[in-house]
Short mmCIF file of C-alpha atoms in Angstrom, two decimals:
data_model
loop_
_atom_site.label_atom_id
_atom_site.label_comp_id
_atom_site.label_asym_id
_atom_site.label_seq_id
_atom_site.Cartn_x
_atom_site.Cartn_y
_atom_site.Cartn_z
CA GLY A 1 105.95 58.94 186.41
CA GLY A 2 102.81 61.42 185.83
CA GLY A 3 99.65 61.55 186.28
CA GLY A 4 99.77 60.79 190.30
CA LEU A 5 99.22 62.87 193.27
CA VAL A 6 103.00 63.42 195.61
CA ALA A 7 102.63 64.83 199.25
CA LEU A 8 105.49 66.74 200.62
CA ALA A 9 106.47 67.39 203.72
CA VAL A 10 106.15 71.37 204.52
CA ALA A 11 109.24 71.55 207.82
CA GLY A 12 107.71 72.78 210.93
CA GLY A 13 104.55 73.79 209.26
CA VAL A 14 102.80 77.14 209.75
CA GLY A 15 104.48 79.03 212.54
CA GLY A 16 106.97 75.58 213.25
CA ASP A 17 110.44 75.41 215.01
CA GLY A 18 111.86 73.54 212.60
CA GLY A 19 111.35 70.06 213.97
CA GLY A 20 108.89 68.58 212.10
CA GLY A 21 105.95 69.20 213.47
CA GLY A 22 102.93 71.37 212.20
CA GLY A 23 99.88 68.02 211.53
CA ASP A 24 98.40 68.66 208.98
CA ASP A 25 99.34 71.80 208.51
CA GLY A 26 103.03 70.59 207.17
CA ALA A 27 101.25 68.71 204.55
CA LEU A 28 101.68 69.74 200.62
CA VAL A 29 100.37 67.83 197.69
CA LEU A 30 101.18 69.36 194.20
CA HIS A 31 99.46 67.14 191.58
CA VAL A 32 102.07 66.00 189.19
CA ALA A 33 101.46 65.12 184.91
CA GLY A 34 103.51 66.14 182.44
CA CYS A 35 106.38 67.06 184.42
CA ASP A 36 109.27 65.01 186.22
CA GLU A 37 108.24 63.65 189.48
CA ARG A 38 111.59 63.32 191.65
CA LYS A 39 112.95 66.52 190.19
CA VAL A 40 109.53 67.89 191.39
CA ASN A 41 110.13 66.22 195.46
CA ALA A 42 114.25 67.53 194.96
CA GLN A 43 113.30 70.51 194.42
CA TRP A 44 110.83 71.39 197.16
CA GLN A 45 113.24 68.68 199.64
CA ASN A 46 115.71 71.84 199.08
CA GLU A 47 113.37 74.76 199.81
CA GLN A 48 112.22 72.70 202.73
CA ARG A 49 115.54 72.62 204.18
CA ARG A 50 116.67 75.37 202.98
CA LEU A 51 113.67 77.42 204.77
CA SER A 52 115.06 75.31 207.68
CA SER A 53 117.82 76.87 207.87
CA LEU A 54 116.51 80.17 208.08
CA PRO A 55 115.99 82.16 211.48
CA LYS A 56 112.48 81.41 212.78
CA GLY A 57 111.26 85.11 212.66
CA GLU A 58 112.27 84.85 209.30
CA ARG A 59 110.92 81.43 208.48
CA GLU A 60 108.17 82.53 210.14
CA GLN A 61 107.58 85.89 207.70
CA LEU A 62 107.36 83.78 204.88
CA GLU A 63 105.03 81.05 205.46
CA TRP A 64 102.23 83.66 206.82
CA ASP A 65 103.38 85.18 203.77
CA ASP A 66 102.51 82.40 201.65
CA ALA A 67 98.94 81.25 203.26
CA ALA A 68 98.23 85.58 202.37
CA CYS A 69 98.97 84.58 198.34
CA ASP A 70 97.21 81.71 199.06
CA GLU A 71 94.08 83.09 200.13
CA ASP A 72 93.62 85.50 197.49
CA ALA A 73 94.92 83.48 194.33
CA GLN A 74 93.21 84.34 191.41
CA LEU A 75 95.37 81.65 188.67
CA PRO A 76 93.50 78.48 190.52
CA LEU A 77 89.85 80.17 189.42
CA VAL A 78 91.17 80.90 186.44
CA ALA A 79 92.71 78.27 185.35
CA ALA A 80 89.52 76.36 186.31
CA GLU A 81 86.87 78.87 184.30
CA ARG A 82 88.54 77.65 181.21
CA GLY A 83 89.37 74.15 181.87
CA MET A 84 92.91 73.79 182.49
CA THR A 85 95.02 73.79 185.15
CA SER A 86 97.13 76.29 187.05
CA ARG A 87 100.47 74.08 185.32
CA GLU A 88 98.58 75.20 181.56
CA VAL A 89 97.76 79.04 182.06
CA VAL A 90 101.61 79.27 183.34
CA LEU A 91 102.82 77.50 180.67
CA GLU A 92 101.04 79.22 178.02
CA ALA A 93 101.50 82.77 179.91
CA PHE A 94 104.91 82.37 179.37
CA THR A 95 105.18 81.19 175.76
CA ALA A 96 103.06 83.90 174.58
CA LEU A 97 105.36 85.90 176.17
CA SER A 98 108.34 84.14 174.45
CA SER A 99 106.43 84.42 171.21
CA CYS A 100 106.21 88.14 171.78
CA TYR A 101 109.71 89.26 172.33
CA LYS A 102 110.42 86.25 169.17
CA ALA A 103 108.61 88.73 167.06
CA HIS A 104 110.27 91.94 168.32
CA LYS A 105 114.20 90.54 167.95
CA HIS A 106 114.58 91.25 164.34
CA GLN A 107 114.71 94.77 165.22
CA ALA A 108 118.33 95.42 165.92
CA ASP A 109 118.45 98.41 167.93
CA ASN A 110 115.67 96.98 170.46
CA GLY A 111 117.79 96.26 173.33
CA GLU A 112 115.67 94.84 175.59
CA LYS A 113 113.76 92.77 173.60
CA LYS A 114 116.96 91.10 171.92
CA GLY A 115 117.52 88.38 174.22
CA ARG A 116 114.57 87.98 175.80
CA GLU A 117 112.86 85.46 173.47
CA TYR A 118 116.04 83.11 174.53
CA HIS A 119 115.22 83.52 178.15
CA TYR A 120 112.19 82.70 177.92
CA ARG A 121 112.48 79.72 176.12
CA GLN A 122 115.13 78.92 179.36
CA VAL A 123 112.46 79.19 181.60
CA LEU A 124 109.96 77.39 179.90
CA THR A 125 112.61 74.46 179.43
CA SER A 126 112.69 74.66 183.49
CA LEU A 127 108.74 75.10 184.41
CA GLU A 128 108.15 72.29 181.63
CA THR A 129 110.13 70.17 183.74
CA TYR A 130 109.64 71.46 187.96
CA LEU A 131 106.16 72.79 187.65
CA PRO A 132 103.06 70.82 188.94
CA ASP A 133 99.82 71.05 187.42
CA GLU A 134 98.56 72.44 190.70
CA PHE A 135 100.54 74.27 193.43
CA ASN A 136 101.22 76.75 196.45
CA ALA A 137 103.31 80.18 196.73
CA ALA A 138 105.23 77.92 198.87
CA TYR A 139 106.76 75.78 195.66
CA LEU A 140 107.26 78.44 193.35
CA ARG A 141 109.42 79.70 195.58
CA ALA A 142 111.23 76.24 195.72
CA LEU A 143 111.37 77.42 191.53
CA GLY A 144 113.30 79.82 192.58
CA PRO A 145 117.12 78.00 192.47
CA LEU A 146 116.21 77.00 188.28
CA HIS A 147 118.22 77.64 185.43
CA GLY A 148 116.65 80.91 184.04
CA VAL A 149 114.47 81.27 186.71
CA GLY A 150 115.75 84.62 188.22
CA LYS A 151 114.04 87.56 190.70
CA GLU A 152 112.01 89.02 188.02
CA THR A 153 110.74 85.57 186.29
CA MET A 154 110.09 84.66 190.09
CA GLU A 155 108.18 87.92 190.81
CA LYS A 156 106.07 87.25 187.36
CA LEU A 157 104.70 83.83 188.38
CA HIS A 158 103.48 85.31 191.44
CA GLU A 159 102.36 87.81 189.39
CA LEU A 160 100.20 85.19 187.33
CA TYR A 161 99.63 83.56 190.65
CA ARG A 162 97.83 85.55 192.13
CA THR A 163 96.34 88.33 189.64
CA GLY A 164 95.63 85.43 186.82
CA ARG A 165 97.21 87.86 184.13
CA LEU A 166 101.03 89.42 183.11
CA ALA A 167 101.05 92.10 183.01
CA ARG A 168 104.40 92.81 180.73
CA TYR A 169 102.18 90.66 178.53
CA GLU A 170 99.17 92.56 178.17
CA LYS A 171 101.14 95.12 177.05
CA LEU A 172 103.67 94.13 174.82
CA ALA A 173 100.35 91.96 173.06
CA ASN A 174 98.63 95.50 172.62
CA ASP A 175 102.01 97.79 171.27
CA PRO A 176 100.19 99.01 168.34
CA MET A 177 103.15 97.42 166.45
CA MET A 178 101.77 93.56 167.67
CA VAL A 179 98.34 94.37 167.16
CA ALA A 180 99.43 95.68 163.57
CA LEU A 181 101.25 92.42 163.33
CA ARG A 182 98.61 90.25 164.49
CA ASP A 183 96.15 92.33 161.72
CA LEU A 184 99.18 91.53 158.34
CA LYS A 185 99.25 87.94 159.97
CA ARG A 186 95.82 87.16 159.53
CA VAL A 187 95.94 87.30 155.02
CA TRP A 188 96.27 84.22 153.08
CA GLY A 189 100.52 84.61 152.53
CA VAL A 190 101.57 87.54 154.38
CA GLY A 191 103.91 85.86 157.23
CA LYS A 192 105.45 87.59 159.66
CA VAL A 193 109.11 88.49 158.16
CA ARG A 194 106.88 90.21 155.02
CA ALA A 195 104.20 91.14 157.53
CA TRP A 196 107.33 93.72 159.05
CA GLU A 197 108.40 94.57 155.65
CA LEU A 198 104.71 96.37 155.59
CA ILE A 199 104.85 97.69 158.85
CA GLU A 200 108.45 99.34 158.56
CA LYS A 201 108.90 100.36 155.36
CA HIS A 202 105.47 100.90 153.47
CA GLY A 203 103.83 101.56 156.81
CA VAL A 204 100.84 99.13 156.59
CA ARG A 205 99.59 98.99 159.84
CA SER A 206 96.30 97.65 159.43
CA VAL A 207 94.95 94.80 156.66
CA GLU A 208 92.19 97.90 155.30
CA GLN A 209 95.44 99.78 154.21
CA LEU A 210 97.24 96.69 152.67
CA LYS A 211 94.11 96.37 150.50
CA ALA A 212 94.25 100.42 149.66
CA ARG A 213 97.58 99.55 148.71
CA PRO A 214 97.30 96.59 145.75
CA SER A 215 100.52 97.51 143.88
CA LEU A 216 102.05 95.73 147.77
CA VAL A 217 100.68 92.51 146.83
CA THR A 218 102.27 90.17 144.51
CA LYS A 219 101.07 86.89 145.15
CA GLU A 220 97.97 86.48 143.43
CA GLY A 221 96.68 84.00 145.89
CA THR A 222 97.07 87.61 148.48
CA LYS A 223 95.09 89.16 145.91
CA HIS A 224 91.71 86.69 145.56
CA TYR A 225 92.27 86.17 148.76
CA LEU A 226 92.03 90.40 150.10
CA ALA A 227 89.31 90.27 148.13
CA HIS A 228 87.02 88.70 149.47
CA PHE A 229 88.40 88.96 153.15
CA GLU A 230 85.64 89.30 154.83
CA GLU A 231 83.58 86.79 153.27
CA LEU A 232 86.54 83.75 153.93
CA ASN A 233 86.52 85.47 157.67
CA THR A 234 83.25 85.11 158.10
CA PRO A 235 82.39 82.04 159.78
CA PHE A 236 79.88 79.05 158.30
CA PRO A 237 76.28 78.88 160.15
CA ARG A 238 76.44 76.37 161.57
CA ARG A 239 72.11 75.56 159.76
CA GLU A 240 74.14 76.02 156.27
CA VAL A 241 76.77 73.85 157.95
CA GLU A 242 74.36 71.08 159.00
CA GLN A 243 72.88 71.71 155.05
CA HIS A 244 75.84 70.68 153.58
CA GLU A 245 76.39 67.55 155.60
CA ALA A 246 73.29 66.46 154.51
CA ARG A 247 74.10 66.58 151.59
CA VAL A 248 76.97 65.39 151.63
CA ALA A 249 76.00 62.25 153.40
CA GLU A 250 72.58 61.62 151.25
CA LEU A 251 75.61 61.28 148.11
CA ALA A 252 78.11 59.50 150.35
CA ARG A 253 74.90 56.81 151.01
CA ARG A 254 74.15 56.78 147.14
CA ALA A 255 78.29 55.91 146.82
CA HIS A 256 77.67 52.80 149.12
CA PRO A 257 75.50 52.00 151.88
CA ARG A 258 78.48 51.51 154.73
CA LEU A 259 80.15 55.29 153.64
CA ARG A 260 79.18 57.41 156.64
CA ALA A 261 79.71 61.88 156.46
CA LEU A 262 80.50 64.36 159.43
CA ALA A 263 80.50 67.36 160.05
CA THR A 264 83.66 68.54 162.09
CA GLY A 265 85.69 71.50 163.46
CA SER A 266 84.15 74.80 164.70
CA TYR A 267 81.13 76.62 163.47
CA PRO A 268 78.93 78.73 165.46
#
């Protein structure tokens, strides 16, 4: 089940000889929630058997590299600052990466992006099953044999663990086409397909450019939305929300003494 702790023994510990010693240095504690605890344990034990079969020098080098990576890891800090687990940050990052490739998938001439969205959906399935809430570099290495988790994906996982960032996603997200896509999709009635059509067929790259070419807008609702775009995208001030809440609460009490009104949602 999820939500507990699972302690996994590291064969030999750091600098050990593979004989099962190492004391406290030989214990890895992973917080398991949301993943399959049985499979997590099995995956870790498989990695330890592989590690124990390596020559002593190679095994020690891997363990020292893991220790150095753990010491400099930024992912746990980034996750804590955001009130998230490390697992949640990793899944969020790879979901965002998959979404970027999916957004480009319609471009038939883009061979690099054509199959990547499907690949990262496979990666996410493996991570959702095997990735605990918190982990270390040694456990990341144990994910290598999983379906979809190849050399490049492992490099991205370690990059995210070390730096708290994913350069590939940042590059894709800041691509001018992606920036234009996100901007146009802010308009009511403009979905992904229509946004790409505006970008590629009509050269429209922003909401402002779309407003300047009203002939491209056919839906009445979209026309009205564009006419009031700034107003509709400006958050309600807290004071104004509280005034509305007080008025609605007063009317509710008049209608029935047990009725209560409460403003919910996000507002500054």
